[in-house]
CSV table of C-alpha atoms in Angstrom, one decimal:
chain,number,residue,atom,x,y,z
A,1,MET,CA,19.8,-3.1,16.0
A,2,THR,CA,16.4,-1.8,15.3
A,3,GLN,CA,16.0,2.1,16.0
A,4,HIS,CA,12.4,2.3,17.3
A,5,THR,CA,10.4,5.4,19.4
A,6,VAL,CA,7.6,4.2,21.6
A,7,ARG,CA,4.7,6.0,22.6
A,8,PRO,CA,1.9,4.6,24.8
A,9,LEU,CA,-1.1,3.3,22.1
A,10,ALA,CA,-4.9,3.8,23.9
A,11,PRO,CA,-6.2,0.3,22.4
A,12,LEU,CA,-2.9,-1.9,23.7
A,13,ALA,CA,-3.0,-0.3,26.8
A,14,ARG,CA,-6.0,-1.9,27.1
A,15,GLY,CA,-5.1,-5.2,27.2
A,16,ARG,CA,-6.5,-6.2,23.1
A,17,SER,CA,-4.7,-8.7,22.8
A,18,ALA,CA,-5.9,-9.7,19.2
A,19,ALA,CA,-6.2,-6.1,17.8
A,20,TRP,CA,-3.7,-5.5,15.2
A,21,SER,CA,-0.6,-4.5,14.0
A,22,LEU,CA,-0.5,-2.5,10.9
A,23,VAL,CA,2.9,-2.1,8.8
A,24,LEU,CA,3.3,1.2,7.1
A,25,PRO,CA,6.5,1.8,4.6
A,26,VAL,CA,7.3,5.2,3.5
A,27,LYS,CA,10.4,5.8,1.0
A,28,PRO,CA,12.6,8.9,1.8
A,29,LEU,CA,11.2,12.1,1.0
A,30,ALA,CA,13.5,12.8,-1.4
A,31,ARG,CA,12.5,10.5,-3.4
A,32,ALA,CA,8.2,9.9,-3.0
A,33,LYS,CA,5.7,10.4,-4.6
A,34,SER,CA,7.6,11.7,-8.4
A,35,ARG,CA,4.7,11.5,-10.5
A,36,LEU,CA,2.9,14.2,-8.2
A,37,GLY,CA,6.0,16.0,-9.2
A,38,PRO,CA,4.2,18.4,-11.9
A,39,TYR,CA,1.9,19.1,-9.8
A,40,ALA,CA,3.8,20.0,-6.1
A,41,GLY,CA,6.9,21.3,-7.6
A,42,ALA,CA,9.3,21.5,-5.1
A,43,ARG,CA,6.6,20.7,-2.6
A,44,ARG,CA,5.8,17.3,-3.5
A,45,PRO,CA,7.8,16.2,-0.4
A,46,GLU,CA,6.2,17.7,2.0
A,47,LEU,CA,3.2,16.3,0.6
A,48,ALA,CA,4.0,13.1,0.4
A,49,LEU,CA,4.8,13.4,4.9
A,50,ALA,CA,1.7,15.0,4.7
A,51,PHE,CA,-0.1,12.3,3.5
A,52,ALA,CA,1.8,9.1,5.7
A,53,LEU,CA,0.8,11.7,8.6
A,54,ASP,CA,-2.3,11.7,8.2
A,55,THR,CA,-2.6,7.9,7.7
A,56,VAL,CA,-0.3,6.8,10.8
A,57,ALA,CA,-3.1,8.6,12.3
A,58,ALA,CA,-5.7,7.6,11.1
A,59,ALA,CA,-4.4,4.0,11.7
A,60,LEU,CA,-3.7,4.8,15.4
A,61,SER,CA,-7.1,5.7,16.0
A,62,CYS,CA,-9.2,3.0,14.6
A,63,PRO,CA,-10.2,1.2,17.7
A,64,ALA,CA,-8.8,-2.6,16.0
A,65,VAL,CA,-5.2,-1.4,16.1
A,66,ALA,CA,-2.9,-2.0,18.8
A,67,GLN,CA,0.6,-1.1,17.0
A,68,VAL,CA,1.8,1.1,14.1
A,69,LEU,CA,5.1,0.3,12.4
A,70,VAL,CA,6.4,2.5,10.0
A,71,VAL,CA,9.5,1.2,7.6
A,72,THR,CA,11.8,4.0,7.1
A,73,ARG,CA,15.4,5.4,6.8
A,74,ASP,CA,13.6,8.9,6.1
A,75,PRO,CA,15.1,11.0,9.4
A,76,VAL,CA,12.6,14.0,9.4
A,77,ALA,CA,9.2,11.4,8.4
A,78,GLY,CA,10.4,9.0,11.0
A,79,ALA,CA,10.8,11.6,14.0
A,80,ARG,CA,7.2,13.1,13.1
A,81,LEU,CA,5.7,10.2,12.7
A,82,ALA,CA,7.6,8.8,15.8
A,83,ALA,CA,5.8,11.4,17.1
A,84,LEU,CA,2.3,10.7,16.3
A,85,GLY,CA,2.7,7.6,18.4
A,86,ALA,CA,4.2,5.0,15.3
A,87,LEU,CA,6.8,2.7,16.4
A,88,LEU,CA,9.6,3.1,14.0
A,89,VAL,CA,11.2,0.2,12.1
A,90,THR,CA,14.6,1.6,10.2
A,91,ASP,CA,17.3,-1.0,9.7
A,92,GLU,CA,15.4,-2.8,6.3
A,93,PRO,CA,18.0,-4.0,4.4
A,94,ILE,CA,18.9,-1.8,1.6
A,95,ARG,CA,17.6,-3.0,-1.6
A,96,GLU,CA,17.2,-1.4,-5.3
A,97,ALA,CA,14.3,0.5,-5.7
A,98,ALA,CA,12.9,-1.3,-7.9
A,99,ASP,CA,12.4,-3.9,-5.4
A,100,GLY,CA,12.5,-1.9,-2.4
A,101,LEU,CA,9.0,-2.2,-0.7
A,102,ASN,CA,8.6,-5.6,-0.4
A,103,PRO,CA,11.4,-6.4,1.4
A,104,ALA,CA,10.9,-3.5,3.6
A,105,LEU,CA,7.3,-4.8,4.8
A,106,ALA,CA,8.3,-8.2,5.0
A,107,HIS,CA,10.8,-7.0,7.8
A,108,GLY,CA,8.0,-5.0,9.3
A,109,ALA,CA,6.0,-7.5,9.9
A,110,ALA,CA,8.7,-9.8,11.2
A,111,HIS,CA,9.5,-6.9,13.7
A,112,ALA,CA,5.4,-6.2,14.5
A,113,ARG,CA,5.2,-10.7,15.2
A,114,ARG,CA,8.3,-10.6,17.4
A,115,LEU,CA,6.5,-7.2,19.6
A,116,ARG,CA,3.4,-9.1,19.3
A,117,PRO,CA,3.2,-12.7,18.1
A,118,GLY,CA,-0.9,-13.4,18.8
A,119,ALA,CA,-1.9,-10.7,17.0
A,120,PRO,CA,-3.0,-10.5,13.6
A,121,LEU,CA,-1.0,-8.2,11.2
A,122,ALA,CA,-1.7,-6.0,7.7
A,123,ALA,CA,0.4,-4.0,5.3
A,124,LEU,CA,-1.3,-0.9,4.8
A,125,SER,CA,-0.3,1.7,2.2
A,126,ALA,CA,1.3,5.1,3.4
A,127,ASP,CA,-0.7,7.4,0.8
A,128,LEU,CA,-4.4,7.6,2.2
A,129,PRO,CA,-4.6,10.6,2.9
A,130,ALA,CA,-8.5,10.4,3.8
A,131,LEU,CA,-8.1,7.3,5.9
A,132,ARG,CA,-11.2,7.0,8.1
A,133,PRO,CA,-10.8,5.0,11.1
A,134,ALA,CA,-14.2,3.5,11.2
A,135,GLU,CA,-13.8,2.1,7.2
A,136,LEU,CA,-10.3,0.8,8.1
A,137,ALA,CA,-12.3,-1.5,11.0
A,138,GLU,CA,-14.8,-2.5,8.6
A,139,VAL,CA,-12.2,-3.6,6.4
A,140,LEU,CA,-9.6,-5.5,9.5
A,141,ALA,CA,-13.0,-7.1,10.9
A,142,ALA,CA,-14.0,-8.4,7.6
A,143,VAL,CA,-10.6,-10.7,6.9
A,144,PRO,CA,-11.4,-14.0,7.2
A,145,ASP,CA,-10.0,-16.0,10.7
A,146,ALA,CA,-6.8,-18.1,9.8
A,147,ALA,CA,-6.1,-16.5,6.3
A,148,ARG,CA,-4.3,-13.6,4.4
A,149,ALA,CA,-7.2,-11.1,2.4
A,150,PHE,CA,-6.2,-8.3,0.4
A,151,LEU,CA,-8.6,-4.6,-0.4
A,152,ALA,CA,-7.9,-3.4,-4.1
A,153,ASP,CA,-7.2,0.0,-4.5
A,154,ALA,CA,-9.4,2.2,-6.5
A,155,PRO,CA,-8.6,1.7,-9.8
A,156,GLY,CA,-8.7,-2.2,-9.0
A,157,ILE,CA,-5.1,-2.7,-9.9
A,158,GLY,CA,-3.3,-2.1,-6.7
A,159,THR,CA,-3.4,-3.2,-3.2
A,160,THR,CA,-4.0,-0.6,-0.2
A,161,LEU,CA,-4.1,-3.0,2.5
A,162,LEU,CA,-2.8,-7.1,3.0
A,163,ALA,CA,-3.8,-9.0,6.0
A,164,CYS,CA,-3.2,-12.2,7.8
A,165,ALA,CA,-4.4,-14.0,10.6
A,166,ALA,CA,-2.1,-14.4,13.5
A,167,GLY,CA,0.6,-17.2,12.4
A,168,GLN,CA,-0.1,-16.5,8.9
A,169,PRO,CA,2.8,-15.4,6.4
A,170,LEU,CA,2.2,-12.0,5.5
A,171,ARG,CA,3.9,-12.4,1.7
A,172,PRO,CA,3.9,-9.2,0.5
A,173,ALA,CA,3.6,-8.4,-3.4
A,174,PHE,CA,3.0,-4.5,-3.5
A,175,GLY,CA,3.5,-2.5,-6.4
A,176,GLY,CA,1.9,-2.4,-9.8
A,177,ALA,CA,-1.0,-5.3,-10.6
A,178,SER,CA,-0.8,-6.1,-7.1
A,179,ARG,CA,-4.2,-7.2,-7.0
A,180,GLN,CA,-3.9,-9.6,-9.8
A,181,ARG,CA,-0.3,-10.6,-7.7
A,182,HIS,CA,-2.1,-11.3,-4.4
A,183,ALA,CA,-5.1,-13.2,-5.7
A,184,ALA,CA,-3.0,-15.3,-7.6
A,185,CYS,CA,-1.0,-16.2,-4.3
A,186,GLY,CA,-4.0,-17.6,-2.3
A,187,ALA,CA,-5.0,-14.2,-0.6
A,188,LEU,CA,-8.5,-13.7,-0.6
A,189,GLU,CA,-10.1,-10.3,-1.8
A,190,LEU,CA,-12.3,-8.2,0.4
A,191,ALA,CA,-15.4,-7.4,-1.3
A,192,LEU,CA,-16.4,-4.2,0.3
A,193,PRO,CA,-18.3,-1.3,-1.1
A,194,HIS,CA,-18.9,1.1,1.1
A,195,VAL,CA,-14.4,2.0,2.1
A,196,PRO,CA,-13.5,4.5,-0.3
A,197,SER,CA,-11.4,6.0,1.6
A,198,VAL,CA,-9.3,2.6,2.6
A,199,ARG,CA,-8.8,2.8,-1.3
A,200,ARG,CA,-8.4,6.1,-2.1
A,201,ASP,CA,-4.5,6.0,-2.3
A,202,VAL,CA,-2.4,8.9,-3.7
A,203,ASP,CA,-0.2,8.6,-7.4
A,204,THR,CA,-1.7,11.4,-9.1
A,205,ALA,CA,-3.3,14.7,-9.0
A,206,ALA,CA,-6.4,13.3,-10.4
A,207,ASP,CA,-5.5,11.0,-7.4
A,208,LEU,CA,-5.4,13.8,-4.8
A,209,ALA,CA,-8.6,15.3,-6.5
A,210,GLU,CA,-10.8,12.6,-5.4
A,211,ALA,CA,-9.4,11.9,-1.7
A,212,LEU,CA,-10.3,16.2,-0.8
A,213,ALA,CA,-13.2,15.1,-2.0
A,214,LEU,CA,-13.5,12.4,0.1
A,215,GLY,CA,-12.0,14.3,3.5
A,216,VAL,CA,-8.3,14.5,4.1
A,217,GLY,CA,-6.6,14.7,7.6
A,218,PRO,CA,-5.1,18.1,8.2
A,219,HIS,CA,-1.8,17.7,7.3
A,220,THR,CA,-2.9,17.1,3.3
A,221,ARG,CA,-5.6,19.9,3.5
A,222,ALA,CA,-2.6,22.0,4.7
A,223,VAL,CA,0.0,21.6,1.8
A,224,ALA,CA,-3.0,21.0,-0.7
A,225,ALA,CA,-4.4,24.7,0.4
A,226,ALA,CA,-0.9,26.3,-0.1
A,227,LEU,CA,-0.4,24.6,-4.0
A,228,VAL,CA,-4.0,25.7,-5.1
């Protein structure tokens, strides 16, 4: 049975039937953001959670978003994210670490479609600590009707957002060189030069420095300050 915690979301309460459903994957914190280990040390799981908290908080504040679903098996992350207002999907099939991301997203997308079948849907990276609601709204508004579209990450190799209209398959192919894979399977690349906060995911200390320069949310700011 799917376990989820529901907290009323303002856009949904206003009856925004066309507003977006977002699905975010969150790894178990003990395994998350391994490349930040040399920088964050024992606080790496705390930093990974801070990224997710700031990303979800910003997404929930976006006027174009009706609901945010988080796919996670981590009880600590799940409880903290549910307290912000996210819906938790915790019953995804167990997969090997190498291929778990996209099945988890597909599972969360199916759940989102059951909750709001007429809504457009997007998968969003959970490591966007500088995410700004207005920039996310700009990206979602740029997705064409009846199409699939994606936004490349800051280096132009990966993907931070993959979106589809109601009734369209999401078909996530995240991980590594996902920009090329998403384009190859027919998704339209969104060329938006002024949405840096939606493109700046964080995997390394250099990425985090760029996010901090953009302006991160309070959870990431607090953990990063303690690491200086």
